mmCIF file of C-alpha atoms and ligand atoms in Angstrom:
data_model
loop_
_atom_site.group_PDB
_atom_site.id
_atom_site.type_symbol
_atom_site.label_atom_id
_atom_site.label_comp_id
_atom_site.label_asym_id
_atom_site.label_seq_id
_atom_site.Cartn_x
_atom_site.Cartn_y
_atom_site.Cartn_z
ATOM 1 C CA MET A 1 110.002 90.621 31.861
ATOM 2 C CA ARG A 2 112.465 87.771 31.507
ATOM 3 C CA LYS A 3 113.533 86.649 28.032
ATOM 4 C CA GLN A 4 112.496 83.182 26.939
ATOM 5 C CA ALA A 5 114.957 80.596 25.679
ATOM 6 C CA PRO A 6 114.644 80.077 21.902
ATOM 7 C CA TYR A 7 112.306 77.248 20.959
ATOM 8 C CA TYR A 8 111.244 75.705 17.681
ATOM 9 C CA ARG A 9 108.301 73.510 18.437
ATOM 10 C CA GLN A 10 104.717 74.566 17.924
ATOM 11 C CA THR A 11 103.323 73.568 21.290
ATOM 12 C CA TRP A 12 103.419 76.002 24.183
ATOM 13 C CA ALA A 13 101.698 77.038 27.383
ATOM 14 C CA ALA A 14 100.770 80.711 27.685
ATOM 15 C CA ILE A 15 100.735 82.152 31.186
ATOM 16 C CA ASN A 16 98.774 85.312 31.831
ATOM 17 C CA LEU A 17 100.726 87.182 34.496
ATOM 18 C CA ASP A 18 97.918 89.709 34.880
ATOM 19 C CA ALA A 19 95.719 86.869 36.103
ATOM 20 C CA ILE A 20 98.319 85.964 38.760
ATOM 21 C CA HIS A 21 98.443 89.634 39.733
ATOM 22 C CA HIS A 22 94.662 89.874 39.922
ATOM 23 C CA ASN A 23 94.368 86.758 42.091
ATOM 24 C CA VAL A 24 97.077 87.777 44.560
ATOM 25 C CA SER A 25 95.842 91.349 44.866
ATOM 26 C CA SER A 26 92.243 90.126 45.375
ATOM 27 C CA TYR A 27 93.462 88.097 48.360
ATOM 28 C CA TYR A 28 95.600 91.013 49.527
ATOM 29 C CA GLN A 29 92.560 93.293 49.601
ATOM 30 C CA PHE A 30 90.423 90.602 51.198
ATOM 31 C CA LEU A 31 92.995 90.176 53.975
ATOM 32 C CA LYS A 32 93.037 93.958 54.503
ATOM 33 C CA LYS A 33 96.800 93.876 54.938
ATOM 34 C CA GLU A 34 96.313 92.220 58.315
ATOM 35 C CA ARG A 35 98.109 89.107 57.145
ATOM 36 C CA GLU A 36 101.024 88.629 54.847
ATOM 37 C CA ILE A 37 100.754 86.360 51.817
ATOM 38 C CA MET A 38 103.186 83.563 51.058
ATOM 39 C CA ALA A 39 102.972 82.762 47.343
ATOM 40 C CA VAL A 40 103.407 78.994 47.072
ATOM 41 C CA VAL A 41 105.581 78.422 44.002
ATOM 42 C CA LYS A 42 106.737 74.856 44.608
ATOM 43 C CA ALA A 43 106.770 72.365 41.711
ATOM 44 C CA ASP A 44 107.906 75.149 39.373
ATOM 45 C CA GLY A 45 104.973 77.339 40.350
ATOM 46 C CA TYR A 46 102.466 74.475 39.963
ATOM 47 C CA GLY A 47 103.834 74.081 36.441
ATOM 48 C CA HIS A 48 103.408 77.773 35.571
ATOM 49 C CA GLY A 49 107.064 78.764 36.102
ATOM 50 C CA ALA A 50 108.278 79.571 39.621
ATOM 51 C CA ILE A 51 110.437 82.590 38.877
ATOM 52 C CA GLN A 52 107.914 84.492 36.772
ATOM 53 C CA VAL A 53 105.036 83.699 39.125
ATOM 54 C CA ALA A 54 107.105 84.652 42.173
ATOM 55 C CA GLU A 55 108.057 88.003 40.676
ATOM 56 C CA GLU A 56 104.458 88.782 39.742
ATOM 57 C CA ALA A 57 103.082 87.662 43.111
ATOM 58 C CA LEU A 58 105.599 89.834 44.953
ATOM 59 C CA ALA A 59 104.646 92.791 42.752
ATOM 60 C CA ALA A 60 100.989 92.174 43.640
ATOM 61 C CA GLY A 61 101.474 92.220 47.415
ATOM 62 C CA ALA A 62 102.857 88.832 48.471
ATOM 63 C CA THR A 63 105.853 89.114 50.803
ATOM 64 C CA TRP A 64 106.890 85.467 51.192
ATOM 65 C CA LEU A 65 107.533 82.545 48.845
ATOM 66 C CA GLY A 66 106.904 78.896 49.699
ATOM 67 C CA VAL A 67 108.686 75.924 48.119
ATOM 68 C CA ALA A 68 108.970 72.193 48.774
ATOM 69 C CA LEU A 69 112.640 71.616 47.943
ATOM 70 C CA LEU A 70 115.922 73.379 48.622
ATOM 71 C CA GLU A 71 116.641 73.166 44.891
ATOM 72 C CA GLU A 72 113.503 75.216 44.233
ATOM 73 C CA ALA A 73 114.569 77.862 46.736
ATOM 74 C CA ILE A 74 118.053 78.048 45.221
ATOM 75 C CA GLU A 75 116.555 78.548 41.749
ATOM 76 C CA LEU A 76 114.654 81.582 43.056
ATOM 77 C CA ARG A 77 117.734 83.009 44.769
ATOM 78 C CA GLN A 78 119.838 82.478 41.644
ATOM 79 C CA ALA A 79 117.242 84.456 39.698
ATOM 80 C CA GLY A 80 117.951 87.349 42.068
ATOM 81 C CA ILE A 81 114.799 87.075 44.184
ATOM 82 C CA LYS A 82 115.454 88.464 47.661
ATOM 83 C CA ALA A 83 112.080 87.885 49.370
ATOM 84 C CA PRO A 84 111.921 85.518 52.352
ATOM 85 C CA ILE A 85 111.513 81.892 51.276
ATOM 86 C CA LEU A 86 110.141 79.054 53.390
ATOM 87 C CA LEU A 87 111.114 75.513 52.483
ATOM 88 C CA MET A 88 107.917 73.801 53.631
ATOM 89 C CA GLY A 89 109.025 70.205 53.161
ATOM 90 C CA TYR A 90 111.566 67.982 54.915
ATOM 91 C CA LEU A 91 115.243 68.782 54.572
ATOM 92 C CA ALA A 92 117.903 66.401 55.890
ATOM 93 C CA ASN A 93 120.017 68.020 58.647
ATOM 94 C CA GLU A 94 123.232 67.750 56.656
ATOM 95 C CA TYR A 95 121.896 70.411 54.247
ATOM 96 C CA PHE A 96 120.819 72.986 56.846
ATOM 97 C CA SER A 97 123.943 75.085 56.325
ATOM 98 C CA ILE A 98 123.219 75.235 52.588
ATOM 99 C CA ALA A 99 119.787 76.656 53.382
ATOM 100 C CA GLN A 100 121.543 79.198 55.613
ATOM 101 C CA SER A 101 123.937 80.161 52.842
ATOM 102 C CA TYR A 102 120.981 80.937 50.542
ATOM 103 C CA ASP A 103 119.050 82.665 53.308
ATOM 104 C CA VAL A 104 116.220 80.156 53.135
ATOM 105 C CA SER A 105 114.010 79.427 56.153
ATOM 106 C CA ILE A 106 113.553 75.733 56.803
ATOM 107 C CA THR A 107 110.786 73.670 58.371
ATOM 108 C CA ILE A 108 111.498 71.529 61.407
ATOM 109 C CA THR A 109 109.249 68.546 60.936
ATOM 110 C CA ASP A 110 110.069 66.401 63.977
ATOM 111 C CA ILE A 111 111.983 66.358 67.251
ATOM 112 C CA GLU A 112 114.719 64.168 65.848
ATOM 113 C CA SER A 113 115.919 66.828 63.411
ATOM 114 C CA PHE A 114 116.120 69.290 66.307
ATOM 115 C CA ILE A 115 117.936 67.182 68.902
ATOM 116 C CA ASP A 116 121.447 67.710 67.594
ATOM 117 C CA ILE A 117 120.730 70.673 65.331
ATOM 118 C CA GLU A 118 123.736 72.600 66.654
ATOM 119 C CA LYS A 119 126.034 70.194 64.832
ATOM 120 C CA TYR A 120 124.557 71.275 61.523
ATOM 121 C CA ILE A 121 124.406 75.037 61.942
ATOM 122 C CA SER A 122 127.116 77.037 60.263
ATOM 123 C CA ALA A 123 128.627 79.998 62.101
ATOM 124 C CA GLU A 124 129.692 81.581 58.823
ATOM 125 C CA HIS A 125 126.234 82.538 57.609
ATOM 126 C CA SER A 126 123.352 84.451 59.085
ATOM 127 C CA ALA A 127 121.156 82.518 61.530
ATOM 128 C CA LEU A 128 119.392 79.313 60.539
ATOM 129 C CA ARG A 129 115.751 80.413 60.550
ATOM 130 C CA PHE A 130 113.134 77.750 61.080
ATOM 131 C CA HIS A 131 109.371 77.312 61.234
ATOM 132 C CA LEU A 132 108.082 74.496 63.403
ATOM 133 C CA LYS A 133 105.478 72.314 61.719
ATOM 134 C CA ILE A 134 102.617 70.921 63.778
ATOM 135 C CA ASP A 135 100.588 67.979 62.520
ATOM 136 C CA THR A 136 97.076 68.752 63.706
ATOM 137 C CA GLY A 137 95.402 66.158 61.493
ATOM 138 C CA MET A 138 96.976 66.006 58.057
ATOM 139 C CA GLY A 139 99.039 62.950 59.050
ATOM 140 C CA ARG A 140 102.030 64.058 57.010
ATOM 141 C CA LEU A 141 104.788 66.110 58.668
ATOM 142 C CA GLY A 142 105.130 67.825 62.031
ATOM 143 C CA LEU A 143 104.923 67.266 65.787
ATOM 144 C CA TRP A 144 101.772 65.302 66.487
ATOM 145 C CA GLU A 145 101.606 65.192 70.282
ATOM 146 C CA GLU A 146 101.546 68.198 72.558
ATOM 147 C CA GLU A 147 104.166 66.698 74.869
ATOM 148 C CA GLN A 148 106.567 66.845 71.919
ATOM 149 C CA LEU A 149 106.243 70.608 72.041
ATOM 150 C CA ASP A 150 107.455 70.594 75.654
ATOM 151 C CA THR A 151 110.522 68.589 74.634
ATOM 152 C CA PHE A 152 111.017 70.950 71.712
ATOM 153 C CA ILE A 153 110.769 74.034 73.901
ATOM 154 C CA SER A 154 113.285 72.724 76.419
ATOM 155 C CA LEU A 155 115.740 71.927 73.615
ATOM 156 C CA TYR A 156 115.199 75.388 72.152
ATOM 157 C CA LYS A 157 115.808 77.012 75.540
ATOM 158 C CA LYS A 158 118.960 74.987 75.997
ATOM 159 C CA TYR A 159 120.316 76.179 72.633
ATOM 160 C CA THR A 160 119.379 79.805 73.088
ATOM 161 C CA GLN A 161 120.944 79.989 76.524
ATOM 162 C CA ARG A 162 124.268 79.364 74.853
ATOM 163 C CA SER A 163 126.081 82.430 73.613
ATOM 164 C CA HIS A 164 125.732 82.212 69.801
ATOM 165 C CA PRO A 165 123.241 79.585 68.761
ATOM 166 C CA ASN A 166 122.906 81.214 65.297
ATOM 167 C CA LEU A 167 119.387 79.856 65.264
ATOM 168 C CA MET A 168 116.142 81.772 64.953
ATOM 169 C CA TRP A 169 112.632 80.442 65.640
ATOM 170 C CA GLU A 170 110.774 82.341 62.980
ATOM 171 C CA GLY A 171 107.426 80.604 62.703
ATOM 172 C CA ILE A 172 105.004 77.888 63.693
ATOM 173 C CA PHE A 173 102.452 76.411 61.326
ATOM 174 C CA THR A 174 100.086 73.615 60.465
ATOM 175 C CA HIS A 175 98.362 72.408 57.298
ATOM 176 C CA PHE A 176 94.667 71.642 56.782
ATOM 177 C CA ALA A 177 93.443 68.315 55.410
ATOM 178 C CA THR A 178 89.826 69.229 54.615
ATOM 179 C CA ALA A 179 89.603 73.032 54.294
ATOM 180 C CA ASP A 180 88.057 72.699 50.817
ATOM 181 C CA GLU A 181 85.132 70.612 52.049
ATOM 182 C CA ARG A 182 81.737 71.961 53.018
ATOM 183 C CA ASP A 183 81.719 70.163 56.358
ATOM 184 C CA GLN A 184 84.092 72.175 58.521
ATOM 185 C CA SER A 185 84.072 70.015 61.642
ATOM 186 C CA PHE A 186 87.504 68.456 61.035
ATOM 187 C CA LEU A 187 88.946 71.850 60.116
ATOM 188 C CA GLU A 188 87.665 73.203 63.423
ATOM 189 C CA ARG A 189 89.282 70.303 65.273
ATOM 190 C CA GLN A 190 92.591 71.084 63.576
ATOM 191 C CA ILE A 191 92.291 74.753 64.503
ATOM 192 C CA SER A 192 91.522 74.031 68.144
ATOM 193 C CA LYS A 193 94.446 71.617 68.363
ATOM 194 C CA PHE A 194 96.717 74.267 66.881
ATOM 195 C CA ASN A 195 95.320 76.840 69.333
ATOM 196 C CA GLU A 196 96.636 74.675 72.145
ATOM 197 C CA TYR A 197 100.159 74.702 70.721
ATOM 198 C CA VAL A 198 100.031 78.470 70.281
ATOM 199 C CA ALA A 199 98.756 78.915 73.851
ATOM 200 C CA ARG A 200 101.606 76.746 75.115
ATOM 201 C CA LEU A 201 104.129 79.025 73.412
ATOM 202 C CA GLN A 202 102.458 82.058 74.955
ATOM 203 C CA GLN A 203 102.641 80.454 78.410
ATOM 204 C CA GLU A 204 106.341 79.929 77.868
ATOM 205 C CA LYS A 205 106.648 83.570 76.729
ATOM 206 C CA ILE A 206 108.137 82.470 73.432
ATOM 207 C CA THR A 207 107.268 84.891 70.668
ATOM 208 C CA VAL A 208 107.625 83.687 67.090
ATOM 209 C CA PRO A 209 107.172 86.302 64.374
ATOM 210 C CA TYR A 210 104.984 84.169 62.079
ATOM 211 C CA ILE A 211 102.008 81.940 62.872
ATOM 212 C CA HIS A 212 100.261 80.434 59.863
ATOM 213 C CA LEU A 213 97.674 77.785 59.041
ATOM 214 C CA SER A 214 95.774 78.535 55.861
ATOM 215 C CA ASN A 215 96.104 77.271 52.338
ATOM 216 C CA SER A 216 93.864 78.707 49.573
ATOM 217 C CA ALA A 217 90.774 76.968 50.896
ATOM 218 C CA GLY A 218 91.422 77.853 54.516
ATOM 219 C CA ILE A 219 92.027 81.576 54.096
ATOM 220 C CA PHE A 220 88.470 82.785 54.370
ATOM 221 C CA ARG A 221 87.612 80.185 56.994
ATOM 222 C CA THR A 222 90.194 81.399 59.506
ATOM 223 C CA GLU A 223 89.459 85.108 59.532
ATOM 224 C CA ALA A 224 88.536 85.029 63.210
ATOM 225 C CA LEU A 225 91.975 83.821 64.301
ATOM 226 C CA GLN A 226 93.686 86.861 65.743
ATOM 227 C CA TYR A 227 97.154 85.396 66.018
ATOM 228 C CA ALA A 228 97.536 84.179 62.403
ATOM 229 C CA ASN A 229 99.590 86.691 60.450
ATOM 230 C CA LEU A 230 100.553 84.820 57.271
ATOM 231 C CA VAL A 231 98.630 82.703 54.731
ATOM 232 C CA ARG A 232 100.051 80.244 52.223
ATOM 233 C CA LEU A 233 98.376 80.875 48.901
ATOM 234 C CA GLY A 234 98.828 78.161 46.282
ATOM 235 C CA ILE A 235 96.238 76.957 43.820
ATOM 236 C CA SER A 236 94.036 80.048 43.920
ATOM 237 C CA MET A 237 96.925 82.299 43.011
ATOM 238 C CA TYR A 238 96.923 80.434 39.689
ATOM 239 C CA GLY A 239 93.194 81.123 39.293
ATOM 240 C CA LEU A 240 91.998 77.629 40.146
ATOM 241 C CA TYR A 241 89.535 76.765 42.895
ATOM 242 C CA PRO A 242 90.534 74.051 45.364
ATOM 243 C CA SER A 243 86.998 72.638 45.146
ATOM 244 C CA ALA A 244 83.503 73.424 43.865
ATOM 245 C CA ASN A 245 82.493 74.537 47.398
ATOM 246 C CA VAL A 246 85.233 77.114 47.501
ATOM 247 C CA ARG A 247 84.167 78.360 44.071
ATOM 248 C CA GLU A 248 80.689 79.010 45.470
ATOM 249 C CA GLU A 249 81.850 80.562 48.719
ATOM 250 C CA LEU A 250 84.771 82.754 47.669
ATOM 251 C CA PRO A 251 83.621 86.396 47.777
ATOM 252 C CA PHE A 252 85.575 87.325 44.651
ATOM 253 C CA GLN A 253 86.325 85.748 41.271
ATOM 254 C CA LEU A 254 89.634 84.232 40.257
ATOM 255 C CA GLN A 255 91.204 84.411 36.813
ATOM 256 C CA GLU A 256 92.817 81.297 35.350
ATOM 257 C CA ALA A 257 96.384 82.019 34.253
ATOM 258 C CA PHE A 258 97.262 78.872 32.286
ATOM 259 C CA THR A 259 96.338 78.024 28.695
ATOM 260 C CA LEU A 260 97.819 75.405 26.359
ATOM 261 C CA HIS A 261 98.207 75.631 22.607
ATOM 262 C CA THR A 262 99.585 73.860 19.586
ATOM 263 C CA LYS A 263 99.194 73.933 15.792
ATOM 264 C CA LEU A 264 98.082 71.365 13.255
ATOM 265 C CA SER A 265 101.116 69.652 11.755
ATOM 266 C CA LEU A 266 99.270 67.525 9.164
ATOM 267 C CA VAL A 267 95.711 67.276 7.860
ATOM 268 C CA LYS A 268 94.521 64.481 5.593
ATOM 269 C CA LYS A 269 91.344 62.912 4.263
ATOM 270 C CA VAL A 270 91.061 59.298 5.400
ATOM 271 C CA ASP A 271 88.802 56.585 3.943
ATOM 272 C CA SER A 272 86.014 54.949 5.871
ATOM 273 C CA HIS A 273 86.914 52.110 8.341
ATOM 274 C CA VAL A 274 90.532 53.184 8.704
ATOM 275 C CA GLY A 275 92.183 52.655 12.105
ATOM 276 C CA ILE A 276 94.031 55.555 13.716
ATOM 277 C CA SER A 277 97.125 55.352 15.997
ATOM 278 C CA TYR A 278 98.536 52.496 18.093
ATOM 279 C CA GLY A 279 96.138 49.614 18.544
ATOM 280 C CA LEU A 280 93.738 51.142 15.972
ATOM 281 C CA THR A 281 91.336 51.940 18.815
ATOM 282 C CA TYR A 282 89.506 54.452 16.649
ATOM 283 C CA ARG A 283 88.125 53.626 13.188
ATOM 284 C CA THR A 284 86.746 56.237 10.825
ATOM 285 C CA LYS A 285 83.013 55.829 10.279
ATOM 286 C CA LYS A 286 83.042 57.427 6.841
ATOM 287 C CA GLU A 287 85.531 59.495 4.908
ATOM 288 C CA GLU A 288 86.933 61.793 7.588
ATOM 289 C CA TRP A 289 89.400 64.648 7.944
ATOM 290 C CA ILE A 290 92.055 63.690 10.482
ATOM 291 C CA GLY A 291 94.511 66.229 11.940
ATOM 292 C CA THR A 292 97.802 65.470 13.677
ATOM 293 C CA LEU A 293 98.970 67.588 16.607
ATOM 294 C CA PRO A 294 102.553 67.763 17.937
ATOM 295 C CA ILE A 295 101.763 67.049 21.587
ATOM 296 C CA GLY A 296 101.716 63.719 23.401
ATOM 297 C CA TYR A 297 102.052 61.995 26.733
ATOM 298 C CA ALA A 298 105.757 62.895 26.992
ATOM 299 C CA ASP A 299 104.509 66.475 27.155
ATOM 300 C CA GLY A 300 102.238 65.510 30.034
ATOM 301 C CA TRP A 301 99.107 65.238 27.884
ATOM 302 C CA ASP A 302 97.872 62.155 29.633
ATOM 303 C CA ARG A 303 97.321 59.008 27.581
ATOM 304 C CA ASN A 304 94.000 58.512 29.365
ATOM 305 C CA LEU A 305 92.672 61.435 27.331
ATOM 306 C CA SER A 306 92.786 59.133 24.256
ATOM 307 C CA ASN A 307 89.309 58.965 22.686
ATOM 308 C CA ALA A 308 88.063 60.935 25.716
ATOM 309 C CA SER A 309 88.820 64.625 25.285
ATOM 310 C CA TYR A 310 88.642 67.532 22.856
ATOM 311 C CA VAL A 311 90.567 70.394 21.354
ATOM 312 C CA LEU A 312 89.404 73.736 19.956
ATOM 313 C CA ILE A 313 90.072 74.886 16.403
ATOM 314 C CA GLN A 314 88.551 78.066 14.968
ATOM 315 C CA GLY A 315 86.080 78.171 17.858
ATOM 316 C CA LYS A 316 84.838 74.596 17.293
ATOM 317 C CA ARG A 317 85.319 71.504 19.430
ATOM 318 C CA PHE A 318 86.927 68.400 17.903
ATOM 319 C CA PRO A 319 87.520 64.992 19.533
ATOM 320 C CA ILE A 320 90.890 63.350 20.118
ATOM 321 C CA VAL A 321 90.721 60.048 18.213
ATOM 322 C CA GLY A 322 92.892 56.998 18.744
ATOM 323 C CA ARG A 323 95.597 56.583 21.339
ATOM 324 C CA ILE A 324 97.699 59.538 22.339
ATOM 325 C CA CYS A 325 101.324 58.822 21.358
ATOM 326 C CA MET A 326 104.484 59.985 23.087
ATOM 327 C CA ASP A 327 104.828 63.175 21.019
ATOM 328 C CA GLN A 328 101.668 63.406 18.945
ATOM 329 C CA LEU A 329 97.942 62.849 18.856
ATOM 330 C CA MET A 330 95.187 62.860 16.260
ATOM 331 C CA VAL A 331 91.864 64.696 16.109
ATOM 332 C CA ARG A 332 88.788 64.276 13.904
ATOM 333 C CA LEU A 333 88.002 67.465 11.989
ATOM 334 C CA ASP A 334 84.858 68.619 10.173
ATOM 335 C CA GLN A 335 86.704 69.858 7.086
ATOM 336 C CA GLU A 336 90.150 70.515 5.754
ATOM 337 C CA TYR A 337 92.231 73.020 7.763
ATOM 338 C CA SER A 338 95.591 74.288 6.698
ATOM 339 C CA ARG A 339 98.751 73.125 8.382
ATOM 340 C CA ASP A 340 99.791 75.422 11.271
ATOM 341 C CA THR A 341 96.207 76.330 12.153
ATOM 342 C CA PRO A 342 96.210 77.189 15.894
ATOM 343 C CA VAL A 343 94.717 74.649 18.276
ATOM 344 C CA THR A 344 93.768 75.224 21.921
ATOM 345 C CA LEU A 345 93.921 72.355 24.411
ATOM 346 C CA ILE A 346 93.255 74.473 27.503
ATOM 347 C CA GLY A 347 91.670 77.885 27.139
ATOM 348 C CA LYS A 348 89.090 79.740 25.061
ATOM 349 C CA GLN A 349 88.360 80.050 21.382
ATOM 350 C CA GLY A 350 85.270 82.064 20.520
ATOM 351 C CA ASP A 351 82.490 80.959 22.834
ATOM 352 C CA GLN A 352 84.072 77.558 23.443
ATOM 353 C CA GLU A 353 86.302 76.858 26.407
ATOM 354 C CA ILE A 354 88.239 73.876 27.753
ATOM 355 C CA LYS A 355 89.090 74.445 31.383
ATOM 356 C CA ILE A 356 91.759 72.755 33.459
ATOM 357 C CA ASP A 357 88.859 71.483 35.582
ATOM 358 C CA ASP A 358 87.350 69.752 32.510
ATOM 359 C CA ILE A 359 90.595 67.890 31.857
ATOM 360 C CA ALA A 360 90.927 67.025 35.561
ATOM 361 C CA ASN A 361 87.349 65.673 35.620
ATOM 362 C CA THR A 362 87.975 63.514 32.553
ATOM 363 C CA LEU A 363 91.084 62.129 34.208
ATOM 364 C CA ASN A 364 89.336 61.699 37.549
ATOM 365 C CA THR A 365 91.898 63.850 39.314
ATOM 366 C CA ILE A 366 92.257 67.361 40.757
ATOM 367 C CA ASN A 367 93.033 70.536 38.827
ATOM 368 C CA TYR A 368 96.364 70.898 40.712
ATOM 369 C CA GLU A 369 97.789 67.927 38.825
ATOM 370 C CA ILE A 370 97.170 69.135 35.268
ATOM 371 C CA PRO A 371 99.605 72.080 34.934
ATOM 372 C CA CYS A 372 102.075 70.411 37.335
ATOM 373 C CA LYS A 373 102.375 67.444 35.007
ATOM 374 C CA LEU A 374 102.889 69.454 31.836
ATOM 375 C CA ALA A 375 106.462 68.580 30.941
ATOM 376 C CA LYS A 376 109.418 70.955 30.962
ATOM 377 C CA ARG A 377 109.757 70.461 27.218
ATOM 378 C CA VAL A 378 106.546 72.437 26.713
ATOM 379 C CA PRO A 379 107.796 76.027 26.683
ATOM 380 C CA ARG A 380 106.000 78.521 28.923
ATOM 381 C CA MET A 381 105.301 81.899 27.318
ATOM 382 C CA TYR A 382 104.472 84.825 29.568
ATOM 383 C CA TYR A 383 102.272 87.755 28.691
ATOM 384 C CA LYS A 384 100.390 90.587 30.237
ATOM 385 C CA GLU A 385 97.044 91.520 28.763
ATOM 386 C CA SER A 386 97.761 95.072 29.816
ATOM 387 C CA GLN A 387 100.804 95.113 27.546
ATOM 388 C CA ASN A 388 99.018 93.110 24.869
ATOM 389 C CA GLU A 389 102.155 91.253 23.921
ATOM 390 C CA LYS A 390 103.540 87.756 24.116
ATOM 391 C CA GLN A 391 107.188 87.629 25.053
HETATM 392 C C1 PLP B 401 102.341 73.176 53.474
HETATM 393 C C2 PLP B 401 101.531 73.751 52.359
HETATM 394 N N1 PLP B 401 101.011 74.968 52.502
HETATM 395 C C3 PLP B 401 100.268 75.547 51.538
HETATM 396 C C4 PLP B 401 100.018 74.896 50.343
HETATM 397 C C5 PLP B 401 99.157 75.559 49.305
HETATM 398 O O1 PLP B 401 97.945 74.896 49.197
HETATM 399 P P1 PLP B 401 96.867 75.339 48.102
HETATM 400 O O2 PLP B 401 97.513 75.113 46.793
HETATM 401 O O3 PLP B 401 95.714 74.432 48.332
HETATM 402 O O4 PLP B 401 96.572 76.775 48.366
HETATM 403 C C6 PLP B 401 100.532 73.614 50.152
HETATM 404 C C7 PLP B 401 100.253 72.900 48.911
HETATM 405 O O5 PLP B 401 100.066 71.735 48.819
HETATM 406 C C8 PLP B 401 101.314 73.027 51.182
HETATM 407 O O6 PLP B 401 101.843 71.803 51.042
#
């Protein structure tokens, strides 16, 4: 396991790599090896740490990695990761040769980026590998009219008829907009639209090695599709469900990998009617024990959790009181606790638990956003339950 940089603060996220392993290998078994898994590790592995998650996912059966930015792909390569990487987002043509030099597959998101692609391909590196994105209803990136595929195919044929195009059509894919919802009618429309693109390729006798559609929510809804041979697994690899429906329908359980911890930095007894923090939005109702924690909104602990959320100390739940500051926040305690007593902001203590979903619900957002927004200055610690050690 990789060594951590030294750190001095008492706030950290602990990432359970066994949970990542469990989640990926559960999908691997579910897919019966008929489809490969792309572990989606964009946005620094949804805030969990891209390199560590990528290594664990690959050890658990994933064969591909998915990122949004070329910078993210380069970080993985510089860490020595050799697995195929797909850059799923837009990349300006002028950087295509850099993707080639790092052996990163790119996504072609429109005809325009393909028209004069030859100008941007370097002859010095191995072929520029690309996946063509089809917009079947997400409204984001990709070809959105079938006629565009005809134009695309004729351009592709023109390039490949030349002697050394140094270009490889490696995949075609789409992305679902509503796979996590119970009503699957729009999902089915997206699939049938995509089917038409795939059929068109078959008519033209163009074989691309990878055809993929599914995100976490779509995986078990697209089993019947014979041609799909890769899935893009994001949120569920981290142990989070894309929606309550998916939680009910998924035939196996996921394990949440991410927990968040800190320690009390000060505990004091405060008189009745004393205001706490900026704006004095909380006032003690009687003599109260108030604890200060070294975590704030600059760490990504959203200011909207002020007077609205909880922490766990010695298996008990205590409210955040007053406004969350940039680096600190205050909690109301039931008694005196010593300085440095451990505090859990996400995770379990005894029979109490604060889940990422609880925080997301309080903030009226989705679970994806919570670990993603946890700032870089919160160190990530990695452990394996099987090794029973924190490194
Ligand atoms: C193109 C693409 N594929 C796959 C994923 C993974 O989705 P999820 O995290 O819902 O599994 C994402 C994430 O947003 C994505 O943008």
